[in-house]
Coordinates of C-alpha atoms in Angstrom, one line a residue:
M1 CA 79.4 89.8 109.8
A2 CA 78.5 92.8 112.4
N3 CA 78.4 96.0 111.6
H4 CA 79.1 98.9 114.3
S5 CA 78.2 102.0 112.6
C6 CA 80.4 105.5 113.9
R7 CA 77.5 107.9 115.8
I8 CA 79.3 111.4 117.5
I9 CA 77.4 111.8 121.1
E10 CA 77.1 114.1 123.3
G11 CA 79.3 115.7 125.7
K12 CA 81.2 118.7 127.0
V13 CA 85.2 119.0 125.8
S14 CA 87.1 122.2 126.3
V15 CA 90.4 123.6 125.4
G16 CA 93.0 123.4 127.8
C17 CA 96.3 126.4 128.3
P18 CA 98.0 126.9 125.0
L19 CA 100.8 124.8 125.7
P20 CA 104.8 125.1 124.7
S21 CA 106.5 123.5 121.8
S22 CA 108.9 120.8 122.5
S23 CA 111.6 119.4 120.7
G24 CA 113.0 115.8 120.4
S25 CA 115.6 114.3 118.3
G26 CA 115.5 117.0 115.8
E27 CA 111.6 117.4 115.7
K28 CA 109.6 120.2 117.0
W29 CA 106.2 119.6 118.4
R30 CA 103.3 121.1 118.7
S31 CA 100.8 120.1 121.7
F32 CA 96.7 120.7 121.8
Q33 CA 95.4 120.0 125.3
F34 CA 92.1 118.6 125.9
H35 CA 89.4 118.1 128.8
F36 CA 86.7 115.8 128.4
H37 CA 84.2 116.5 130.6
D38 CA 82.3 113.7 133.3
F39 CA 83.5 111.2 130.5
S40 CA 82.5 108.4 133.3
N41 CA 78.8 108.8 132.4
L42 CA 79.3 109.0 128.5
S43 CA 78.2 106.6 126.0
T44 CA 79.7 103.2 126.5
T45 CA 78.3 101.8 122.7
R46 CA 81.3 101.2 120.6
K47 CA 82.3 103.2 117.3
H48 CA 80.3 105.7 119.7
F49 CA 82.8 109.0 119.7
I50 CA 82.7 112.8 121.4
A51 CA 85.0 115.0 119.0
S52 CA 87.1 117.8 119.8
P53 CA 87.0 121.9 118.7
E54 CA 88.9 121.7 116.1
F55 CA 92.6 122.9 116.4
I56 CA 94.8 123.8 113.4
C57 CA 98.6 122.6 112.7
N58 CA 101.2 123.4 109.8
G59 CA 98.5 125.1 108.4
H60 CA 96.0 121.6 108.6
R61 CA 92.4 121.2 109.8
W62 CA 92.2 118.1 112.8
Q63 CA 90.0 117.2 115.6
L64 CA 90.7 114.5 118.3
K65 CA 88.2 111.8 118.6
V66 CA 87.6 109.5 121.5
Y67 CA 85.6 106.4 122.4
P68 CA 84.7 106.3 125.2
G69 CA 83.5 102.7 125.0
G70 CA 86.2 101.9 122.1
D71 CA 86.6 101.7 118.5
L72 CA 89.4 99.8 117.7
H73 CA 88.5 96.5 120.9
E74 CA 86.2 96.4 123.8
G75 CA 86.7 97.4 127.1
Q76 CA 89.5 99.6 125.6
V77 CA 89.3 103.8 124.9
S78 CA 89.7 104.5 122.1
A79 CA 91.5 107.9 120.3
F80 CA 91.8 109.1 117.0
V81 CA 93.9 112.2 115.4
C82 CA 91.3 113.2 112.4
H83 CA 93.1 115.3 109.5
L84 CA 90.3 117.3 108.0
S85 CA 92.0 119.6 105.6
E86 CA 91.5 119.4 101.8
G87 CA 95.0 117.5 100.5
R88 CA 97.7 115.4 102.1
I89 CA 100.8 115.4 105.2
T90 CA 103.0 113.0 106.4
T91 CA 103.8 114.1 109.8
G92 CA 104.2 112.2 113.2
F93 CA 101.4 112.7 115.7
G94 CA 101.3 111.1 119.6
I95 CA 98.5 111.2 121.8
K96 CA 98.5 110.9 126.1
V97 CA 97.1 110.9 129.5
I98 CA 97.0 113.2 132.0
D99 CA 96.1 112.2 135.2
K100 CA 94.3 114.8 137.6
F101 CA 98.1 115.6 139.0
G102 CA 98.8 116.8 135.7
K103 CA 101.7 113.8 135.2
T104 CA 101.6 111.7 131.7
T105 CA 100.2 108.1 132.6
K106 CA 99.6 106.7 129.1
R107 CA 100.7 107.5 125.6
T108 CA 101.0 106.4 122.3
P109 CA 103.9 106.0 120.1
S110 CA 104.8 109.0 117.8
S111 CA 104.1 107.7 114.5
K112 CA 104.4 109.3 111.6
N113 CA 101.2 108.5 108.6
E114 CA 100.4 110.0 105.7
F115 CA 97.0 112.1 105.8
Y116 CA 94.4 112.2 102.7
D117 CA 92.1 114.5 101.8
G118 CA 89.2 115.6 103.9
Y119 CA 88.3 113.1 107.7
N120 CA 91.2 110.9 107.0
H121 CA 91.8 109.3 110.5
C122 CA 94.6 106.8 112.8
G123 CA 94.5 106.3 116.3
Y124 CA 95.2 103.8 119.2
D125 CA 93.4 101.8 122.3
I126 CA 94.8 104.4 124.2
I127 CA 94.0 102.9 127.8
S128 CA 91.8 100.4 129.0
R129 CA 88.5 101.7 130.2
S130 CA 88.2 100.0 133.8
V131 CA 92.3 101.1 134.6
L132 CA 90.3 104.6 133.9
L133 CA 87.8 104.7 136.0
D134 CA 89.5 103.2 138.6
E135 CA 90.1 105.2 141.4
S136 CA 93.0 104.3 142.7
E137 CA 94.6 105.3 139.2
N138 CA 93.6 108.8 139.7
I139 CA 93.2 109.6 135.8
L140 CA 89.9 111.4 135.6
D141 CA 90.0 114.4 138.5
D142 CA 87.5 115.3 141.2
N143 CA 85.0 116.2 138.4
G144 CA 85.0 112.8 136.0
T145 CA 87.1 114.6 133.2
L146 CA 89.4 113.3 131.3
T147 CA 92.3 115.1 129.7
L148 CA 94.3 113.9 126.6
I149 CA 97.1 115.6 125.1
V150 CA 97.4 115.3 121.3
S151 CA 101.0 116.6 119.9
I152 CA 101.6 117.4 116.5
E153 CA 105.0 117.1 114.7
E154 CA 105.4 120.8 113.0
E155 CA 106.1 121.1 109.2
S156 CA 110.0 123.0 109.0
T157 CA 110.0 126.7 107.9
T158 CA 112.5 126.6 105.9
V159 CA 112.7 127.2 102.6
F160 CA 109.9 125.2 100.4
V161 CA 111.4 122.4 98.2
P162 CA 109.3 120.6 96.0
K163 CA 109.0 116.6 96.1
N164 CA 110.2 114.3 93.5
P165 CA 107.5 114.8 90.4
L166 CA 108.5 111.7 89.7
V167 CA 105.1 109.8 91.2
K168 CA 103.0 112.4 89.9
M169 CA 104.4 111.6 86.4
M170 CA 103.7 108.2 87.1
R171 CA 100.3 107.9 88.5
E172 CA 99.4 110.7 85.0
M173 CA 101.0 107.5 82.9
F174 CA 97.9 105.6 84.6
N175 CA 96.0 104.0 82.0
D176 CA 97.2 106.2 79.1
G177 CA 96.1 103.9 75.7
T178 CA 98.1 107.0 74.7
T179 CA 101.2 105.8 75.1
A180 CA 100.2 101.9 76.5
D181 CA 101.9 99.1 75.0
V182 CA 99.7 96.9 76.9
C183 CA 95.8 96.3 77.3
F184 CA 94.8 94.2 80.4
E185 CA 90.8 92.9 79.1
V186 CA 89.3 92.3 82.3
S187 CA 86.2 90.6 82.2
T188 CA 82.9 90.8 84.1
A189 CA 82.0 87.1 85.0
E190 CA 78.9 85.7 82.7
G191 CA 75.4 85.3 85.2
K192 CA 72.5 85.9 85.7
D193 CA 70.3 89.6 86.1
D194 CA 69.1 88.6 89.7
D195 CA 66.1 91.5 89.7
D196 CA 64.3 88.5 87.7
D197 CA 62.4 85.1 89.4
D198 CA 61.8 83.1 87.1
D199 CA 62.5 84.8 84.2
R200 CA 65.9 86.0 84.6
T201 CA 68.1 86.9 82.0
K202 CA 71.4 86.1 80.9
R203 CA 73.9 88.9 81.6
A204 CA 76.7 89.5 78.6
K205 CA 80.0 89.1 79.2
T206 CA 81.9 92.6 79.0
T207 CA 85.6 93.7 79.2
T208 CA 86.7 96.9 80.4
P209 CA 90.0 98.1 79.5
V210 CA 93.4 98.6 81.2
Y211 CA 96.3 100.2 79.3
A212 CA 99.7 99.7 81.0
H213 CA 103.3 100.2 80.3
R214 CA 104.9 96.9 79.8
S215 CA 108.2 98.4 81.7
I216 CA 106.4 99.5 84.9
L217 CA 105.1 96.5 85.2
E218 CA 108.5 94.6 84.7
K219 CA 109.2 96.1 87.6
C220 CA 107.2 96.7 89.8
A221 CA 104.7 93.9 88.8
P222 CA 106.2 91.3 87.3
I223 CA 103.4 88.7 87.7
L224 CA 101.2 91.0 85.8
A225 CA 104.1 91.9 82.7
A226 CA 104.7 87.6 82.4
I227 CA 101.3 87.5 81.6
C228 CA 101.2 89.8 79.0
G229 CA 103.9 87.8 77.3
S230 CA 106.8 88.4 75.3
N231 CA 107.5 92.2 73.7
N232 CA 105.1 92.8 70.3
D233 CA 108.0 93.8 67.6
S234 CA 105.0 95.2 66.2
G235 CA 105.2 97.5 68.4
G236 CA 101.0 97.4 68.1
V237 CA 100.1 96.9 72.0
A238 CA 100.1 94.2 73.5
V239 CA 96.6 92.6 74.8
A240 CA 96.1 90.3 77.8
S241 CA 93.2 89.0 79.7
V242 CA 91.9 89.2 83.4
N243 CA 89.3 86.8 83.9
D244 CA 89.5 86.1 87.8
V245 CA 89.7 90.0 89.1
K246 CA 86.1 92.6 88.9
P247 CA 87.5 96.3 86.9
H248 CA 87.2 98.3 89.5
I249 CA 89.3 95.7 92.0
F250 CA 91.8 95.1 89.3
H251 CA 91.7 99.3 88.8
H252 CA 93.2 99.8 92.6
L253 CA 95.2 97.3 91.7
L254 CA 97.3 98.0 88.6
F255 CA 96.8 102.5 90.1
Y256 CA 98.7 100.9 93.2
V257 CA 101.6 99.7 90.8
Y258 CA 102.1 102.8 89.5
G259 CA 102.5 104.4 93.0
G260 CA 98.3 105.8 93.8
S261 CA 97.3 105.1 96.9
I262 CA 93.2 103.4 97.7
P263 CA 91.4 105.6 99.8
E264 CA 90.8 104.4 103.0
E265 CA 86.9 103.7 103.0
E266 CA 87.5 101.2 99.4
L267 CA 90.3 100.0 101.1
K268 CA 88.1 98.6 104.3
T269 CA 84.9 98.6 101.7
H270 CA 86.7 95.9 99.0
A271 CA 89.5 94.4 101.6
K272 CA 88.9 90.5 100.5
G273 CA 89.1 91.3 97.3
I274 CA 92.0 93.6 96.6
I275 CA 93.6 91.1 99.2
D276 CA 92.8 88.1 97.4
A277 CA 94.0 89.8 94.3
A278 CA 97.0 91.4 95.4
D279 CA 98.3 87.9 97.1
K280 CA 97.9 86.4 93.1
Y281 CA 100.0 88.6 91.7
S282 CA 102.3 89.5 94.4
I283 CA 101.6 93.4 95.2
I284 CA 102.4 92.0 98.5
N285 CA 102.7 96.0 99.7
L286 CA 98.9 96.8 98.7
K287 CA 97.8 93.4 100.0
L288 CA 98.6 94.2 103.7
A289 CA 97.5 98.3 103.4
A290 CA 94.0 95.8 102.9
E291 CA 94.9 93.7 105.5
A292 CA 95.4 96.1 108.3
A293 CA 91.9 97.7 107.1
Y294 CA 90.4 94.3 107.0
V295 CA 91.5 94.1 111.2
Q296 CA 90.8 97.5 111.4
S297 CA 87.0 97.3 110.0
A298 CA 86.2 94.1 111.1
D299 CA 83.8 93.2 114.1
I300 CA 85.4 89.7 115.5
S301 CA 82.8 87.4 116.6
L302 CA 81.8 83.8 117.6
D303 CA 80.1 83.1 114.6
N304 CA 83.2 84.6 112.2
A305 CA 86.1 83.7 114.3
M306 CA 86.3 80.8 112.4
D307 CA 85.8 81.7 108.9
N308 CA 88.2 85.2 109.8
L309 CA 91.2 82.7 110.7
L310 CA 91.3 80.1 107.8
Y311 CA 90.9 83.5 105.2
A312 CA 93.9 84.3 106.9
D313 CA 96.1 81.2 107.2
S314 CA 94.5 80.7 102.9
R315 CA 96.1 84.0 102.2
N316 CA 99.1 84.1 104.4
C317 CA 97.3 87.1 106.2
A318 CA 99.9 87.2 109.2
L319 CA 98.1 90.8 110.8
L320 CA 94.3 89.4 110.1
K321 CA 95.3 86.0 112.3
A322 CA 95.0 88.8 115.0
V323 CA 91.7 86.9 115.3
M324 CA 94.1 84.4 117.6
N325 CA 93.9 88.0 120.3
F326 CA 90.1 87.3 120.1
L327 CA 90.5 84.0 121.2
A328 CA 92.8 84.5 124.2
D329 CA 90.8 86.6 125.2
N330 CA 87.6 85.0 125.1
H331 CA 89.0 81.6 125.6
Y332 CA 86.4 80.0 128.1
A333 CA 83.7 80.8 125.1
A334 CA 86.1 80.5 122.6
A335 CA 85.9 77.0 123.5
S336 CA 82.2 76.2 124.4
N337 CA 81.3 77.8 121.5
I338 CA 83.5 77.3 118.5
S339 CA 84.3 73.9 116.6
F340 CA 88.0 73.6 116.1
S341 CA 87.6 70.7 114.0
D342 CA 88.9 72.5 111.2
F343 CA 91.4 74.2 113.5
P344 CA 95.0 74.3 111.1
T345 CA 97.3 72.7 113.2
H346 CA 100.3 74.3 111.8
V347 CA 98.1 77.8 113.6
V348 CA 98.9 76.9 117.3
K349 CA 102.2 78.3 117.5
D350 CA 100.4 81.4 116.9
L351 CA 97.5 80.8 119.0
L352 CA 100.0 79.7 122.2
I353 CA 101.7 83.3 122.0
A354 CA 98.5 85.8 121.7
V355 CA 97.7 83.4 125.2
G356 CA 101.0 84.1 126.5
R357 CA 101.1 87.3 125.4
N358 CA 97.5 88.7 126.9
S359 CA 98.2 86.3 130.6
K360 CA 100.9 89.8 131.3
K361 CA 102.8 87.4 133.3
G362 CA 105.9 88.4 130.6
V363 CA 108.7 85.7 129.6
H364 CA 110.7 86.6 132.9
G365 CA 113.2 83.8 133.3
T366 CA 111.7 81.5 130.8
N367 CA 114.1 80.9 127.3
V368 CA 112.3 82.5 124.9
D369 CA 113.1 84.0 122.2
E370 CA 112.4 87.4 121.9
L371 CA 111.6 87.6 118.2
T372 CA 108.6 85.0 119.0
T373 CA 107.5 87.5 121.3
L374 CA 106.7 90.8 119.3
C375 CA 103.8 91.2 116.6
V376 CA 103.7 90.8 113.7
S377 CA 103.8 94.7 112.9
E378 CA 107.1 95.1 114.7
L379 CA 108.0 92.0 112.5
R380 CA 107.2 93.4 109.8
R381 CA 109.1 97.2 110.8
K382 CA 112.0 94.5 111.4
L383 CA 112.0 93.1 108.1
D384 CA 110.9 96.6 106.5
K385 CA 114.5 98.7 108.2
M386 CA 116.3 95.5 106.9
G387 CA 115.0 95.8 103.5
L388 CA 114.1 92.5 103.3
E389 CA 110.4 91.1 102.2
V390 CA 107.1 91.7 105.1
D391 CA 105.0 89.3 103.9
G392 CA 104.7 85.3 105.0
S393 CA 104.1 83.6 108.3
R394 CA 105.5 84.6 111.6
E395 CA 107.8 80.9 111.4
A396 CA 109.3 82.5 108.1
M397 CA 109.0 86.4 109.5
I398 CA 111.4 85.2 112.7
D399 CA 113.3 83.1 110.5
S400 CA 114.4 85.9 107.5
I401 CA 115.2 87.8 110.8
K402 CA 117.5 85.4 111.9
S403 CA 119.3 84.5 108.7
H404 CA 120.2 88.1 107.8
S405 CA 121.0 88.9 111.0

């Protein structure tokens, strides 16, 4: 799989005039305007970005990074809001593309996200590069300047009330051998030392202890609780062996069960290992988080599209089947260069939906169920609002929504 590292590119960015705060639905938003000069001549290498000056909102430092050649998908201009401060903050943000006449021509959803310590970021493909450069669209001004506005939800200035300490207390109990009643002995697989060519020595099998509490496992990770056996009447620590997950992956898995968060870079680096473990032990939300991280970091190509699709299908990763969008976008090249002999027949519908969504012809005048046109994230959001299970294939999610409507 190709790996395109992010790199900053030179360019001139100026700060626009201060904008007044705006209100909506009981929320207050603070907006910042930036001008990216001579935009059409900036590097279009994918994952290369130009950064705005830092700005302050809610007592935290932020930065807007723009990828002229796209970060998520080629042919798009991407923009990301980056959190530069220590600590965490949950806030909403949105990004708007302003045309040469000062009118909003494109806008992202105003989504709410949790930002972590130092340089955690979130963003979108904001506009097609071909549309942006089309003079008839009047987006760039006469000097080739692109204007963007990023809006961040302002925190309330009312009396401070500390958060419920339960999550913090739960995290402090993680791997606490003094209070635990369960110990997982996570094994490293026996193997050969690859550093020796002919005289490779066999490595001894080792185990890493990870402590847990049965009551927490029974509620939050029932499959893990089940492998610990019944309650230990003697009051000792029950021991269970785990031989199919690497120790550091299992550590992430159990830390998540205790309310912890996995750093974004760790999710990206170990996405498949975390997906496999979370799928096996039914830690669904962690599986979906790792799946999203894999989708964002994966560079889908004609060489690996089928491998990614088969893996997504084997783990029931509906979002990872975004590879369907790649096949739909590159259908002629895919037909010529990819063998479809192993293509799972039960995902043909996903491919047809991807082709239909990308055709931009819509469904007007056709008898199409609206749910079938929704993307995976939209289906999961509906299920979550209904208090239903958010894992499963598109068909399973649609059936669940219908049966509970």
